[in-house]
Amino acid sequence: MSTLGAPGVGIAIALENIFPPLPSEVFLPLAGFTAARGEMSVVAAIVWTTLGSLAGALVLYGIGAALGRERLRAIVDRMPLVHLRDLDKAEAWFARHGAKAVFLGRMVPLVRSLISVPAGVERMPLPLFAALTTAGSLIWNTAFVLAGYGLGESWPVVEQYAGIASKVVLAAVVLAVGWFVVARLVRRGLHARP
């Protein structure tokens, strides 16, 4: 950030979108704090972080589009415990709620990155995807940049509370996957009985 300024934080956010373990909850408040110190403008921080979010999301959208529906179906067909009907249900859900999922997903840790892939697989119109991604990212980025700006030297407090939220989301995902696996194994055991 010191070397590249606002474009540097935009690059960091683009990388965070592609590699979710990099935490935007650290970069964004730090950008706000840097703006509060006068090293960049708060508007530049918000604009560049939103551009970075869009750039990273477009890379993942492209991966989803390159993967495509047929390749995804072939992969799912070879996965244990997962059936093509599960993918059919997910596709039907995305057809009904995809726009909301992309917009709101930009404001949920972990989901921020992952939602771009099914949007690409399902070939959501690119202008719509870009608009929803930009709008959701603008809200998320603005909130965290302004929090860092307002808290000044205490900006790590934002990361602390956002980290808790990230852990709650991750725990919910792990529990959902665990529940899915257990339910499938139980169902498979019941069907295997004579």
PDB file of C-alpha atoms in Angstrom:
ATOM      1  CA  MET A   1       0.000   0.000   0.000  1.00  0.00           C
ATOM      2  CA  SER A   2       2.826   2.375   0.828  1.00  0.00           C
ATOM      3  CA  THR A   3       4.538   1.679  -2.486  1.00  0.00           C
ATOM      4  CA  LEU A   4       1.584   1.355  -4.859  1.00  0.00           C
ATOM      5  CA  GLY A   5      -1.060   3.399  -3.028  1.00  0.00           C
ATOM      6  CA  ALA A   6      -4.717   2.859  -3.915  1.00  0.00           C
ATOM      7  CA  PRO A   7      -3.937   0.696  -7.003  1.00  0.00           C
ATOM      8  CA  GLY A   8      -1.901  -1.560  -4.686  1.00  0.00           C
ATOM      9  CA  VAL A   9      -4.852  -2.203  -2.423  1.00  0.00           C
ATOM     10  CA  GLY A  10      -6.954  -2.856  -5.536  1.00  0.00           C
ATOM     11  CA  ILE A  11      -4.451  -5.537  -6.592  1.00  0.00           C
ATOM     12  CA  ALA A  12      -4.558  -7.040  -3.082  1.00  0.00           C
ATOM     13  CA  ILE A  13      -8.366  -7.233  -3.220  1.00  0.00           C
ATOM     14  CA  ALA A  14      -8.275  -8.800  -6.700  1.00  0.00           C
ATOM     15  CA  LEU A  15      -5.927 -11.487  -5.350  1.00  0.00           C
ATOM     16  CA  GLU A  16      -8.158 -11.943  -2.281  1.00  0.00           C
ATOM     17  CA  ASN A  17     -11.078 -12.720  -4.582  1.00  0.00           C
ATOM     18  CA  ILE A  18      -9.083 -15.376  -6.426  1.00  0.00           C
ATOM     19  CA  PHE A  19      -7.403 -16.807  -3.302  1.00  0.00           C
ATOM     20  CA  PRO A  20     -10.005 -16.488  -0.485  1.00  0.00           C
ATOM     21  CA  PRO A  21      -7.553 -17.208   2.350  1.00  0.00           C
ATOM     22  CA  LEU A  22      -6.222 -13.680   1.808  1.00  0.00           C
ATOM     23  CA  PRO A  23      -8.489 -11.604   4.078  1.00  0.00           C
ATOM     24  CA  SER A  24     -10.188  -8.496   2.692  1.00  0.00           C
ATOM     25  CA  GLU A  25     -11.156  -7.826   6.308  1.00  0.00           C
ATOM     26  CA  VAL A  26      -7.519  -6.819   6.859  1.00  0.00           C
ATOM     27  CA  PHE A  27      -6.784  -4.999   3.595  1.00  0.00           C
ATOM     28  CA  LEU A  28      -9.883  -2.811   3.515  1.00  0.00           C
ATOM     29  CA  PRO A  29      -9.671  -1.266   7.014  1.00  0.00           C
ATOM     30  CA  LEU A  30      -5.928  -0.811   6.524  1.00  0.00           C
ATOM     31  CA  ALA A  31      -6.692   1.096   3.315  1.00  0.00           C
ATOM     32  CA  GLY A  32      -9.109   3.280   5.308  1.00  0.00           C
ATOM     33  CA  PHE A  33      -6.468   3.892   7.965  1.00  0.00           C
ATOM     34  CA  THR A  34      -3.930   4.771   5.263  1.00  0.00           C
ATOM     35  CA  ALA A  35      -6.457   7.240   3.821  1.00  0.00           C
ATOM     36  CA  ALA A  36      -7.004   8.745   7.277  1.00  0.00           C
ATOM     37  CA  ARG A  37      -3.253   9.367   7.476  1.00  0.00           C
ATOM     38  CA  GLY A  38      -3.445  11.266   4.186  1.00  0.00           C
ATOM     39  CA  GLU A  39      -1.424   8.747   2.154  1.00  0.00           C
ATOM     40  CA  MET A  40      -4.309   8.194  -0.289  1.00  0.00           C
ATOM     41  CA  SER A  41      -7.820   9.516  -0.660  1.00  0.00           C
ATOM     42  CA  VAL A  42     -10.692   7.531   0.796  1.00  0.00           C
ATOM     43  CA  VAL A  43     -12.533   7.778  -2.541  1.00  0.00           C
ATOM     44  CA  ALA A  44      -9.517   6.343  -4.377  1.00  0.00           C
ATOM     45  CA  ALA A  45      -9.331   3.498  -1.847  1.00  0.00           C
ATOM     46  CA  ILE A  46     -13.006   2.647  -2.389  1.00  0.00           C
ATOM     47  CA  VAL A  47     -12.817   2.924  -6.185  1.00  0.00           C
ATOM     48  CA  TRP A  48      -9.643   0.837  -6.504  1.00  0.00           C
ATOM     49  CA  THR A  49     -10.814  -1.860  -4.078  1.00  0.00           C
ATOM     50  CA  THR A  50     -14.100  -2.152  -5.955  1.00  0.00           C
ATOM     51  CA  LEU A  51     -12.245  -2.418  -9.271  1.00  0.00           C
ATOM     52  CA  GLY A  52     -10.031  -5.081  -7.688  1.00  0.00           C
ATOM     53  CA  SER A  53     -13.095  -6.997  -6.494  1.00  0.00           C
ATOM     54  CA  LEU A  54     -14.571  -6.901  -9.979  1.00  0.00           C
ATOM     55  CA  ALA A  55     -11.295  -7.995 -11.610  1.00  0.00           C
ATOM     56  CA  GLY A  56     -10.916 -10.976  -9.274  1.00  0.00           C
ATOM     57  CA  ALA A  57     -14.572 -11.960  -9.712  1.00  0.00           C
ATOM     58  CA  LEU A  58     -14.223 -11.818 -13.509  1.00  0.00           C
ATOM     59  CA  VAL A  59     -11.271 -14.230 -13.365  1.00  0.00           C
ATOM     60  CA  LEU A  60     -13.363 -16.737 -11.389  1.00  0.00           C
ATOM     61  CA  TYR A  61     -16.373 -16.163 -13.663  1.00  0.00           C
ATOM     62  CA  GLY A  62     -14.067 -16.966 -16.602  1.00  0.00           C
ATOM     63  CA  ILE A  63     -12.925 -20.176 -14.914  1.00  0.00           C
ATOM     64  CA  GLY A  64     -16.554 -21.186 -14.398  1.00  0.00           C
ATOM     65  CA  ALA A  65     -17.413 -20.341 -18.010  1.00  0.00           C
ATOM     66  CA  ALA A  66     -14.385 -22.281 -19.288  1.00  0.00           C
ATOM     67  CA  LEU A  67     -15.341 -25.263 -17.136  1.00  0.00           C
ATOM     68  CA  GLY A  68     -18.870 -25.191 -18.540  1.00  0.00           C
ATOM     69  CA  ARG A  69     -21.975 -27.107 -17.651  1.00  0.00           C
ATOM     70  CA  GLU A  70     -21.097 -30.392 -19.396  1.00  0.00           C
ATOM     71  CA  ARG A  71     -17.635 -30.676 -17.831  1.00  0.00           C
ATOM     72  CA  LEU A  72     -19.121 -29.877 -14.432  1.00  0.00           C
ATOM     73  CA  ARG A  73     -21.747 -32.592 -14.911  1.00  0.00           C
ATOM     74  CA  ALA A  74     -19.013 -35.080 -15.847  1.00  0.00           C
ATOM     75  CA  ILE A  75     -17.049 -34.179 -12.690  1.00  0.00           C
ATOM     76  CA  VAL A  76     -20.137 -34.405 -10.459  1.00  0.00           C
ATOM     77  CA  ASP A  77     -21.063 -37.754 -12.013  1.00  0.00           C
ATOM     78  CA  ARG A  78     -17.731 -39.204 -10.791  1.00  0.00           C
ATOM     79  CA  MET A  79     -17.956 -37.735  -7.266  1.00  0.00           C
ATOM     80  CA  PRO A  80     -18.925 -40.044  -4.416  1.00  0.00           C
ATOM     81  CA  LEU A  81     -22.096 -39.155  -2.493  1.00  0.00           C
ATOM     82  CA  VAL A  82     -23.091 -36.481  -5.023  1.00  0.00           C
ATOM     83  CA  HIS A  83     -25.685 -37.113  -7.706  1.00  0.00           C
ATOM     84  CA  LEU A  84     -26.518 -35.303 -10.905  1.00  0.00           C
ATOM     85  CA  ARG A  85     -29.941 -34.535  -9.455  1.00  0.00           C
ATOM     86  CA  ASP A  86     -28.128 -32.484  -6.764  1.00  0.00           C
ATOM     87  CA  LEU A  87     -26.509 -30.442  -9.506  1.00  0.00           C
ATOM     88  CA  ASP A  88     -29.874 -30.109 -11.252  1.00  0.00           C
ATOM     89  CA  LYS A  89     -31.383 -28.716  -8.027  1.00  0.00           C
ATOM     90  CA  ALA A  90     -28.465 -26.301  -7.612  1.00  0.00           C
ATOM     91  CA  GLU A  91     -28.865 -25.124 -11.204  1.00  0.00           C
ATOM     92  CA  ALA A  92     -32.600 -24.608 -10.736  1.00  0.00           C
ATOM     93  CA  TRP A  93     -31.930 -22.654  -7.522  1.00  0.00           C
ATOM     94  CA  PHE A  94     -29.342 -20.491  -9.287  1.00  0.00           C
ATOM     95  CA  ALA A  95     -31.757 -19.863 -12.165  1.00  0.00           C
ATOM     96  CA  ARG A  96     -34.286 -18.482  -9.644  1.00  0.00           C
ATOM     97  CA  HIS A  97     -31.938 -16.705  -7.223  1.00  0.00           C
ATOM     98  CA  GLY A  98     -28.683 -16.160  -9.118  1.00  0.00           C
ATOM     99  CA  ALA A  99     -28.899 -12.370  -9.277  1.00  0.00           C
ATOM    100  CA  LYS A 100     -29.590 -12.077  -5.531  1.00  0.00           C
ATOM    101  CA  ALA A 101     -26.891 -14.648  -4.778  1.00  0.00           C
ATOM    102  CA  VAL A 102     -24.240 -12.756  -6.742  1.00  0.00           C
ATOM    103  CA  PHE A 103     -25.177  -9.381  -5.222  1.00  0.00           C
ATOM    104  CA  LEU A 104     -25.544 -10.531  -1.608  1.00  0.00           C
ATOM    105  CA  GLY A 105     -22.740 -13.067  -1.917  1.00  0.00           C
ATOM    106  CA  ARG A 106     -20.264 -10.224  -2.446  1.00  0.00           C
ATOM    107  CA  MET A 107     -20.877  -9.271   1.188  1.00  0.00           C
ATOM    108  CA  VAL A 108     -20.344 -12.729   2.738  1.00  0.00           C
ATOM    109  CA  PRO A 109     -16.839 -14.003   3.505  1.00  0.00           C
ATOM    110  CA  LEU A 110     -15.806 -17.045   1.436  1.00  0.00           C
ATOM    111  CA  VAL A 111     -18.989 -16.822  -0.648  1.00  0.00           C
ATOM    112  CA  ARG A 112     -17.549 -13.577  -2.096  1.00  0.00           C
ATOM    113  CA  SER A 113     -15.181 -15.618  -4.215  1.00  0.00           C
ATOM    114  CA  LEU A 114     -17.088 -18.837  -4.757  1.00  0.00           C
ATOM    115  CA  ILE A 115     -20.301 -17.308  -6.148  1.00  0.00           C
ATOM    116  CA  SER A 116     -18.479 -16.162  -9.290  1.00  0.00           C
ATOM    117  CA  VAL A 117     -17.803 -19.730 -10.466  1.00  0.00           C
ATOM    118  CA  PRO A 118     -21.441 -20.920 -10.749  1.00  0.00           C
ATOM    119  CA  ALA A 119     -22.314 -17.585 -12.353  1.00  0.00           C
ATOM    120  CA  GLY A 120     -19.729 -18.396 -15.021  1.00  0.00           C
ATOM    121  CA  VAL A 121     -20.844 -22.022 -15.381  1.00  0.00           C
ATOM    122  CA  GLU A 122     -24.449 -20.881 -15.813  1.00  0.00           C
ATOM    123  CA  ARG A 123     -23.341 -18.123 -18.209  1.00  0.00           C
ATOM    124  CA  MET A 124     -25.081 -15.334 -16.316  1.00  0.00           C
ATOM    125  CA  PRO A 125     -25.031 -12.383 -18.741  1.00  0.00           C
ATOM    126  CA  LEU A 126     -21.655 -10.715 -18.211  1.00  0.00           C
ATOM    127  CA  PRO A 127     -23.001  -7.126 -17.941  1.00  0.00           C
ATOM    128  CA  LEU A 128     -25.484  -8.259 -15.265  1.00  0.00           C
ATOM    129  CA  PHE A 129     -22.784 -10.190 -13.392  1.00  0.00           C
ATOM    130  CA  ALA A 130     -20.423  -7.207 -13.527  1.00  0.00           C
ATOM    131  CA  ALA A 131     -23.117  -4.783 -12.339  1.00  0.00           C
ATOM    132  CA  LEU A 132     -24.219  -6.998  -9.430  1.00  0.00           C
ATOM    133  CA  THR A 133     -20.619  -7.719  -8.441  1.00  0.00           C
ATOM    134  CA  THR A 134     -19.694  -4.041  -8.565  1.00  0.00           C
ATOM    135  CA  ALA A 135     -22.730  -2.986  -6.522  1.00  0.00           C
ATOM    136  CA  GLY A 136     -22.245  -5.652  -3.829  1.00  0.00           C
ATOM    137  CA  SER A 137     -18.489  -5.064  -3.669  1.00  0.00           C
ATOM    138  CA  LEU A 138     -18.973  -1.310  -3.440  1.00  0.00           C
ATOM    139  CA  ILE A 139     -21.153  -1.735  -0.351  1.00  0.00           C
ATOM    140  CA  TRP A 140     -18.766  -4.209   1.324  1.00  0.00           C
ATOM    141  CA  ASN A 141     -15.609  -2.265   0.480  1.00  0.00           C
ATOM    142  CA  THR A 142     -17.062   1.109   1.459  1.00  0.00           C
ATOM    143  CA  ALA A 143     -18.170  -0.213   4.863  1.00  0.00           C
ATOM    144  CA  PHE A 144     -14.742  -1.634   5.694  1.00  0.00           C
ATOM    145  CA  VAL A 145     -12.697   1.239   4.253  1.00  0.00           C
ATOM    146  CA  LEU A 146     -14.804   3.802   6.142  1.00  0.00           C
ATOM    147  CA  ALA A 147     -14.553   1.720   9.327  1.00  0.00           C
ATOM    148  CA  GLY A 148     -10.758   1.761   9.049  1.00  0.00           C
ATOM    149  CA  TYR A 149     -10.840   5.465   8.236  1.00  0.00           C
ATOM    150  CA  GLY A 150     -13.018   6.242  11.255  1.00  0.00           C
ATOM    151  CA  LEU A 151     -11.151   4.031  13.711  1.00  0.00           C
ATOM    152  CA  GLY A 152      -7.708   5.332  12.745  1.00  0.00           C
ATOM    153  CA  GLU A 153      -4.998   3.597  14.798  1.00  0.00           C
ATOM    154  CA  SER A 154      -7.617   1.167  16.143  1.00  0.00           C
ATOM    155  CA  TRP A 155      -8.404  -0.214  12.655  1.00  0.00           C
ATOM    156  CA  PRO A 156      -7.397  -3.803  13.652  1.00  0.00           C
ATOM    157  CA  VAL A 157     -10.644  -3.915  15.708  1.00  0.00           C
ATOM    158  CA  VAL A 158     -12.550  -4.199  12.394  1.00  0.00           C
ATOM    159  CA  GLU A 159     -10.465  -7.190  11.374  1.00  0.00           C
ATOM    160  CA  GLN A 160     -11.021  -8.820  14.763  1.00  0.00           C
ATOM    161  CA  TYR A 161     -14.830  -8.685  14.516  1.00  0.00           C
ATOM    162  CA  ALA A 162     -14.879  -9.484  10.795  1.00  0.00           C
ATOM    163  CA  GLY A 163     -12.654 -12.476  11.538  1.00  0.00           C
ATOM    164  CA  ILE A 164     -15.284 -13.798  13.920  1.00  0.00           C
ATOM    165  CA  ALA A 165     -17.939 -13.436  11.213  1.00  0.00           C
ATOM    166  CA  SER A 166     -15.675 -15.260   8.728  1.00  0.00           C
ATOM    167  CA  LYS A 167     -15.194 -18.114  11.187  1.00  0.00           C
ATOM    168  CA  VAL A 168     -18.963 -18.378  11.739  1.00  0.00           C
ATOM    169  CA  VAL A 169     -19.545 -18.606   7.963  1.00  0.00           C
ATOM    170  CA  LEU A 170     -16.779 -21.205   7.601  1.00  0.00           C
ATOM    171  CA  ALA A 171     -18.210 -23.234  10.500  1.00  0.00           C
ATOM    172  CA  ALA A 172     -21.680 -23.099   8.903  1.00  0.00           C
ATOM    173  CA  VAL A 173     -20.243 -24.357   5.599  1.00  0.00           C
ATOM    174  CA  VAL A 174     -18.347 -27.173   7.332  1.00  0.00           C
ATOM    175  CA  LEU A 175     -21.478 -28.187   9.281  1.00  0.00           C
ATOM    176  CA  ALA A 176     -23.603 -28.137   6.113  1.00  0.00           C
ATOM    177  CA  VAL A 177     -21.085 -30.313   4.255  1.00  0.00           C
ATOM    178  CA  GLY A 178     -20.842 -32.652   7.247  1.00  0.00           C
ATOM    179  CA  TRP A 179     -24.633 -32.913   7.451  1.00  0.00           C
ATOM    180  CA  PHE A 180     -24.807 -33.644   3.707  1.00  0.00           C
ATOM    181  CA  VAL A 181     -22.176 -36.405   3.929  1.00  0.00           C
ATOM    182  CA  VAL A 182     -23.738 -38.050   6.995  1.00  0.00           C
ATOM    183  CA  ALA A 183     -27.229 -37.919   5.473  1.00  0.00           C
ATOM    184  CA  ARG A 184     -25.975 -39.478   2.238  1.00  0.00           C
ATOM    185  CA  LEU A 185     -24.087 -42.219   4.058  1.00  0.00           C
ATOM    186  CA  VAL A 186     -27.130 -43.036   6.207  1.00  0.00           C
ATOM    187  CA  ARG A 187     -29.399 -43.075   3.155  1.00  0.00           C
ATOM    188  CA  ARG A 188     -26.919 -45.278   1.287  1.00  0.00           C
ATOM    189  CA  GLY A 189     -26.791 -47.671   4.276  1.00  0.00           C
ATOM    190  CA  LEU A 190     -30.594 -47.878   4.400  1.00  0.00           C
ATOM    191  CA  HIS A 191     -30.795 -48.655   0.678  1.00  0.00           C
ATOM    192  CA  ALA A 192     -28.073 -51.314   0.983  1.00  0.00           C
ATOM    193  CA  ARG A 193     -30.071 -53.357   3.531  1.00  0.00           C
ATOM    194  CA  PRO A 194     -31.966 -56.352   2.123  1.00  0.00           C
TER     195      PRO A 194
END
